[in-house]
Amino acid sequence: MRSALAIALLLSSMAGSSSAAAPPAGEDTTISMSVRTVGLVQGSNVVLLETANGKTLLPIWIGSIEAQAIDQRLNHRKPPRPLTHDLLETVLATLGARVERIEIDDLRDNTFFGKLTLRDARGVRSRIDARPSDLISLAIGAGLPILVAPHVLEQAGVDAHTLQP
Amino acid sequence: MRSALAIALLLSSMAGSSSAAAPPAGEDTTISMSVRTVGLVQGSNVVLLETANGKTLLPIWIGSIEAQAIDQRLNHRKPPRPLTHDLLETVLATLGARVERIEIDDLRDNTFFGKLTLRDARGVRSRIDARPSDLISLAIGAGLPILVAPHVLEQAGVDAHTLQP
């Protein structure tokens, strides 16, 4: 749990950055992001995603236990016992399936929505609705980027320069 | 979160009930149990399993978020968003697999251990290590009993009559 001040600074600058945009149709225009940090801001947990060039950040509010799970994975700390995400990964491996793609594809009423794409033992793909906290934890576990829809980043993304005034 | 007093009464009577026994070998001698309640005792969460005749209880200490997840399932309350166990069940259904058997098969250093048996789309069975809290949540979701090894119940089981002095 780090960077609480940095995240607080950043969020205080977000007021004017919200603007709606239509979701894109057709080819893959998602933006590849990864987890920069997990922090606590005024008693609430936030996970901060960043683009590959570090220029744009996406703060996502999550529950405290989800924040702990992500923080542990991010910092390569093994929990005393495997958590539910570890069990989910073991189940996938046992069934010969794997996580192929992690997306955050919508933002409605301040709630982020996402999808998990699985590839089963026969190579068949399935796309499943999931919460961002589950998706981010699975993305770290699988070493995958978090693919964010452009209209989501346009609505809720933050310029990283606001961290260095 | 109910029955805190009942559980407290019960646990206060447990001091003399602990005795080790060798695990059984061979055929299935497990005892079928289900969740009686989830409660908070002196700030710690406990889930209380009971045998079919209600005569023997098994208290298992779990984390607070795990207790919430089990309590919600037990009382058929839908969380605002699907939790990780819901995602795990969706993943299983999507891959054509199902939970076939839930066991709590060992108790070492006051820690319960268990196994999840899956049956995949081809009918192949796999047995996976899991925490009791995950197992109990999945058992409720699948409508399955929790099968407890005799030596575990002998070590940590409690006579339900101690609830009605």
Coordinates of C-alpha atoms in Angstrom, one line a residue:
Chain A
M1 CA 0.0 0.0 0.0
R2 CA 2.0 3.0 -1.3
S3 CA 1.7 6.3 -3.0
A4 CA -1.5 7.4 -1.1
L5 CA -0.4 11.0 -1.4
A6 CA 0.4 10.7 -5.1
I7 CA -3.0 9.2 -5.8
A8 CA -4.8 11.8 -3.7
L9 CA -3.0 14.6 -5.6
L10 CA -4.0 12.9 -8.8
L11 CA -7.6 12.4 -7.9
S12 CA -8.0 15.9 -6.8
S13 CA -7.2 16.9 -10.4
M14 CA -9.8 14.7 -11.9
A15 CA -12.9 16.8 -11.5
G16 CA -12.8 18.3 -15.0
S17 CA -11.5 15.3 -16.9
S18 CA -14.8 13.4 -17.3
S19 CA -16.3 13.3 -20.7
A20 CA -18.5 10.6 -22.3
A21 CA -17.6 9.1 -25.7
A22 CA -19.2 6.4 -27.8
P23 CA -17.6 2.9 -27.6
P24 CA -15.6 2.0 -30.7
A25 CA -16.8 -0.6 -33.1
G26 CA -14.8 -3.0 -35.2
E27 CA -11.1 -3.8 -34.7
D28 CA -9.2 -3.9 -31.4
T29 CA -8.5 -0.3 -30.4
T30 CA -8.0 -1.1 -26.7
I31 CA -5.2 0.5 -24.8
S32 CA -2.7 -1.8 -23.0
M33 CA -2.3 -1.0 -19.3
S34 CA -0.6 -2.4 -16.3
V35 CA -0.8 -1.9 -12.5
R36 CA 1.3 1.0 -11.3
T37 CA 0.3 0.7 -7.6
V38 CA -2.4 0.0 -5.1
G39 CA -3.1 2.6 -2.5
L40 CA -5.5 3.8 0.2
V41 CA -7.1 7.2 -0.3
Q42 CA -9.3 8.6 2.4
G43 CA -10.1 5.2 3.7
S44 CA -11.0 3.8 0.2
N45 CA -8.8 1.5 -1.8
V46 CA -7.8 2.4 -5.3
V47 CA -5.7 0.5 -7.9
L48 CA -3.9 2.7 -10.4
L49 CA -3.4 1.4 -13.9
E50 CA -0.9 3.1 -16.3
T51 CA -0.3 3.0 -20.0
A52 CA 2.9 1.6 -21.4
N53 CA 4.5 5.1 -21.7
G54 CA 3.3 6.0 -18.2
K55 CA 1.6 9.1 -19.5
T56 CA -2.0 8.2 -18.7
L57 CA -3.3 6.7 -15.5
L58 CA -6.6 5.0 -14.7
P59 CA -7.7 4.9 -11.0
I60 CA -10.2 2.2 -10.2
W61 CA -11.9 2.0 -6.7
I62 CA -12.0 -1.5 -5.3
G63 CA -12.8 -3.3 -2.0
S64 CA -10.2 -3.7 0.7
I65 CA -9.8 -7.4 0.4
E66 CA -9.5 -7.1 -3.3
A67 CA -6.8 -4.4 -2.8
Q68 CA -4.9 -6.7 -0.5
A69 CA -5.0 -9.6 -3.0
I70 CA -3.7 -7.3 -5.8
D71 CA -1.1 -5.8 -3.5
Q72 CA 0.2 -9.2 -2.5
R73 CA 0.5 -10.3 -6.1
L74 CA 2.1 -7.1 -7.3
N75 CA 4.8 -7.3 -4.6
H76 CA 5.2 -11.1 -5.1
R77 CA 4.2 -11.8 -1.5
K78 CA 2.8 -15.2 -1.0
P79 CA -0.3 -15.2 1.2
P80 CA -0.1 -17.7 4.1
R81 CA -2.7 -19.8 2.3
P82 CA -3.7 -19.7 -1.4
L83 CA -6.5 -17.1 -1.9
T84 CA -9.6 -17.6 -4.1
H85 CA -7.8 -16.3 -7.2
D86 CA -5.0 -18.8 -6.6
L87 CA -7.7 -21.5 -6.5
L88 CA -9.3 -20.2 -9.7
E89 CA -5.9 -20.3 -11.4
T90 CA -5.3 -23.9 -10.2
V91 CA -8.8 -24.9 -11.5
L92 CA -8.0 -23.4 -14.9
A93 CA -4.7 -25.1 -15.1
T94 CA -6.2 -28.4 -14.0
L95 CA -8.9 -28.2 -16.7
G96 CA -6.2 -27.3 -19.3
A97 CA -7.6 -23.8 -19.8
R98 CA -5.8 -20.5 -19.6
V99 CA -6.6 -16.8 -19.3
E100 CA -6.0 -15.3 -22.7
R101 CA -7.2 -11.8 -22.5
I102 CA -8.2 -9.3 -19.8
E103 CA -10.4 -6.3 -20.7
I104 CA -12.0 -3.4 -19.0
D105 CA -14.6 -2.5 -21.5
D106 CA -17.2 -0.2 -20.0
L107 CA -17.8 2.4 -17.3
R108 CA -21.4 3.1 -16.3
D109 CA -22.6 5.0 -13.2
N110 CA -19.0 5.1 -11.9
T111 CA -18.8 1.3 -12.1
F112 CA -16.2 -0.4 -14.2
F113 CA -17.1 -3.5 -16.2
G114 CA -14.8 -6.1 -17.8
K115 CA -14.4 -9.4 -19.5
L116 CA -12.2 -12.4 -19.1
T117 CA -11.4 -14.4 -22.2
L118 CA -10.5 -18.0 -21.6
R119 CA -9.1 -20.6 -24.0
D120 CA -10.0 -24.1 -23.1
A121 CA -8.1 -27.4 -23.7
R122 CA -9.6 -27.7 -27.2
G123 CA -8.6 -24.1 -28.1
V124 CA -12.2 -22.8 -27.8
R125 CA -12.5 -19.2 -26.6
S126 CA -15.1 -18.0 -24.1
R127 CA -15.7 -14.5 -22.9
I128 CA -17.0 -14.0 -19.3
D129 CA -18.1 -10.9 -17.4
A130 CA -15.9 -10.1 -14.4
R131 CA -15.2 -7.4 -11.9
P132 CA -12.1 -5.2 -12.4
S133 CA -10.5 -6.4 -9.2
D134 CA -10.8 -10.1 -10.2
L135 CA -9.5 -9.2 -13.7
I136 CA -6.5 -7.2 -12.5
S137 CA -5.6 -10.0 -10.0
L138 CA -5.8 -12.6 -12.8
A139 CA -3.9 -10.3 -15.2
I140 CA -1.0 -10.1 -12.8
G141 CA -1.1 -13.8 -12.3
A142 CA -1.0 -14.6 -16.0
G143 CA 1.5 -11.8 -16.8
L144 CA -1.1 -10.2 -19.2
P145 CA -1.8 -6.6 -19.9
I146 CA -5.2 -5.1 -18.9
L147 CA -6.8 -3.9 -22.2
V148 CA -8.9 -0.8 -21.6
A149 CA -11.5 0.4 -24.1
P150 CA -10.8 3.9 -25.4
H151 CA -14.1 5.4 -24.3
V152 CA -13.4 4.2 -20.7
L153 CA -9.9 5.8 -20.7
E154 CA -11.4 8.9 -22.2
Q155 CA -14.0 9.1 -19.4
A156 CA -11.9 8.2 -16.4
G157 CA -8.2 8.5 -17.5
V158 CA -5.9 11.0 -15.8
D159 CA -2.8 12.7 -17.2
A160 CA 0.2 11.4 -15.3
H161 CA 1.8 14.9 -15.4
T162 CA -0.7 16.1 -12.8
L163 CA 1.5 14.1 -10.4
Q164 CA 4.5 16.3 -11.2
P165 CA 3.2 19.9 -11.0
Chain B
M1 CA -24.2 -13.1 11.1
R2 CA -26.2 -14.8 13.7
S3 CA -26.0 -17.1 16.7
A4 CA -22.9 -15.4 18.1
L5 CA -23.9 -16.2 21.7
A6 CA -24.7 -19.8 20.8
I7 CA -21.4 -20.3 19.2
A8 CA -19.6 -18.6 22.1
L9 CA -21.4 -21.0 24.5
L10 CA -20.4 -23.9 22.4
L11 CA -16.7 -23.0 22.0
S12 CA -16.4 -22.4 25.8
S13 CA -17.2 -26.1 26.2
M14 CA -14.6 -27.3 23.7
A15 CA -11.5 -27.2 25.9
G16 CA -11.7 -30.9 26.8
S17 CA -12.9 -32.3 23.4
S18 CA -9.6 -32.3 21.5
S19 CA -8.1 -35.7 20.9
A20 CA -5.9 -36.9 18.0
A21 CA -6.8 -40.0 15.9
A22 CA -5.2 -41.6 12.9
P23 CA -6.8 -40.8 9.5
P24 CA -8.8 -43.7 8.1
A25 CA -7.6 -45.6 5.1
G26 CA -9.6 -47.3 2.4
E27 CA -13.3 -46.7 1.7
D28 CA -15.2 -43.5 2.1
T29 CA -15.9 -43.0 5.8
T30 CA -16.4 -39.3 5.6
I31 CA -19.2 -37.6 7.5
S32 CA -21.7 -35.5 5.6
M33 CA -22.1 -32.0 7.0
S34 CA -23.8 -28.8 6.1
V35 CA -23.5 -25.2 7.2
R36 CA -25.7 -24.4 10.3
T37 CA -24.6 -20.7 10.6
V38 CA -21.9 -18.1 10.3
G39 CA -21.1 -16.0 13.3
L40 CA -18.8 -13.6 15.0
V41 CA -17.2 -14.6 18.3
Q42 CA -14.9 -12.2 20.1
G43 CA -14.1 -10.4 16.9
S44 CA -13.3 -13.5 14.9
N45 CA -15.5 -15.2 12.3
V46 CA -16.5 -18.8 12.6
V47 CA -18.6 -21.0 10.4
L48 CA -20.4 -23.8 12.1
L49 CA -21.0 -27.1 10.3
E50 CA -23.4 -29.7 11.5
T51 CA -24.0 -33.4 10.9
A52 CA -27.3 -34.4 9.2
N53 CA -28.8 -35.3 12.6
G54 CA -27.7 -32.0 14.1
K55 CA -25.9 -33.8 16.9
T56 CA -22.3 -32.9 16.1
L57 CA -21.0 -29.5 15.2
L58 CA -17.7 -28.4 13.7
P59 CA -16.6 -24.8 14.2
I60 CA -14.1 -23.5 11.6
W61 CA -12.4 -20.1 12.0
I62 CA -12.3 -18.1 8.8
G63 CA -11.5 -14.6 7.6
S64 CA -14.0 -11.8 7.7
I65 CA -14.5 -11.5 3.9
E66 CA -14.9 -15.2 3.6
A67 CA -17.5 -15.2 6.3
Q68 CA -19.4 -12.5 4.5
A69 CA -19.3 -14.5 1.3
I70 CA -20.6 -17.6 3.0
D71 CA -23.3 -15.6 4.9
Q72 CA -24.5 -14.1 1.7
R73 CA -24.8 -17.4 0.0
L74 CA -26.4 -19.1 3.0
N75 CA -29.1 -16.4 3.2
H76 CA -29.6 -16.2 -0.5
R77 CA -28.5 -12.6 -0.6
K78 CA -27.1 -11.6 -3.9
P79 CA -24.0 -9.3 -3.5
P80 CA -24.2 -6.1 -5.6
R81 CA -21.7 -7.6 -8.0
P82 CA -20.6 -11.2 -8.5
L83 CA -17.8 -12.2 -6.1
T84 CA -14.8 -14.3 -6.9
H85 CA -16.6 -17.5 -6.1
D86 CA -19.4 -16.5 -8.5
L87 CA -16.7 -16.0 -11.2
L88 CA -15.1 -19.3 -10.3
E89 CA -18.5 -21.0 -10.8
T90 CA -19.1 -19.2 -14.1
V91 CA -15.7 -20.3 -15.3
L92 CA -16.4 -23.9 -14.4
A93 CA -19.8 -23.8 -16.1
T94 CA -18.3 -22.2 -19.2
L95 CA -15.6 -24.9 -19.4
G96 CA -18.3 -27.6 -19.0
A97 CA -16.9 -28.7 -15.6
R98 CA -18.6 -29.1 -12.3
V99 CA -17.9 -29.4 -8.6
E100 CA -18.5 -33.0 -7.7
R101 CA -17.2 -33.4 -4.2
I102 CA -16.2 -31.1 -1.3
E103 CA -14.0 -32.5 1.5
I104 CA -12.4 -31.3 4.6
D105 CA -9.8 -34.0 5.1
D106 CA -7.2 -32.8 7.6
L107 CA -6.5 -30.6 10.6
R108 CA -2.9 -29.8 11.5
D109 CA -1.7 -27.0 13.8
N110 CA -5.3 -25.7 14.2
T111 CA -5.6 -25.3 10.4
F112 CA -8.2 -27.2 8.4
F113 CA -7.3 -28.5 4.9
G114 CA -9.6 -29.7 2.2
K115 CA -10.1 -30.9 -1.3
L116 CA -12.3 -30.0 -4.2
T117 CA -13.1 -32.7 -6.8
L118 CA -14.0 -31.4 -10.2
R119 CA -15.4 -33.4 -13.1
D120 CA -14.5 -31.9 -16.5
A121 CA -16.4 -31.9 -19.8
R122 CA -15.0 -35.4 -20.7
G123 CA -15.9 -36.8 -17.3
V124 CA -12.3 -36.8 -16.0
R125 CA -12.0 -36.1 -12.2
S126 CA -9.4 -33.9 -10.6
R127 CA -8.8 -33.3 -6.9
I128 CA -7.5 -29.9 -5.9
D129 CA -6.3 -28.5 -2.5
A130 CA -8.5 -25.6 -1.3
R131 CA -9.2 -23.6 1.9
P132 CA -12.3 -24.6 3.9
S133 CA -13.8 -21.1 3.3
D134 CA -13.6 -21.6 -0.5
L135 CA -14.8 -25.1 -0.2
I136 CA -17.8 -24.2 2.0
S137 CA -18.8 -21.4 -0.3
L138 CA -18.6 -23.7 -3.4
A139 CA -20.5 -26.4 -1.5
I140 CA -23.4 -24.0 -0.9
G141 CA -23.4 -22.9 -4.5
A142 CA -23.4 -26.5 -5.8
G143 CA -25.9 -27.7 -3.2
L144 CA -23.4 -30.3 -2.1
P145 CA -22.6 -31.6 1.4
I146 CA -19.2 -30.9 3.0
L147 CA -17.6 -34.3 3.6
V148 CA -15.5 -34.3 6.7
A149 CA -12.8 -36.9 7.6
P150 CA -13.6 -38.9 10.8
H151 CA -10.3 -38.0 12.4
V152 CA -11.0 -34.3 11.8
L153 CA -14.4 -34.5 13.4
E154 CA -13.0 -36.5 16.3
Q155 CA -10.3 -33.8 16.9
A156 CA -12.5 -30.7 16.5
G157 CA -16.1 -31.8 16.6
V158 CA -18.4 -30.6 19.4
D159 CA -21.5 -32.2 20.9
A160 CA -24.5 -30.0 19.9
H161 CA -26.1 -30.8 23.3
T162 CA -23.6 -28.4 24.9
L163 CA -25.8 -25.7 23.3
Q164 CA -28.8 -26.7 25.4
P165 CA -27.5 -27.1 28.9

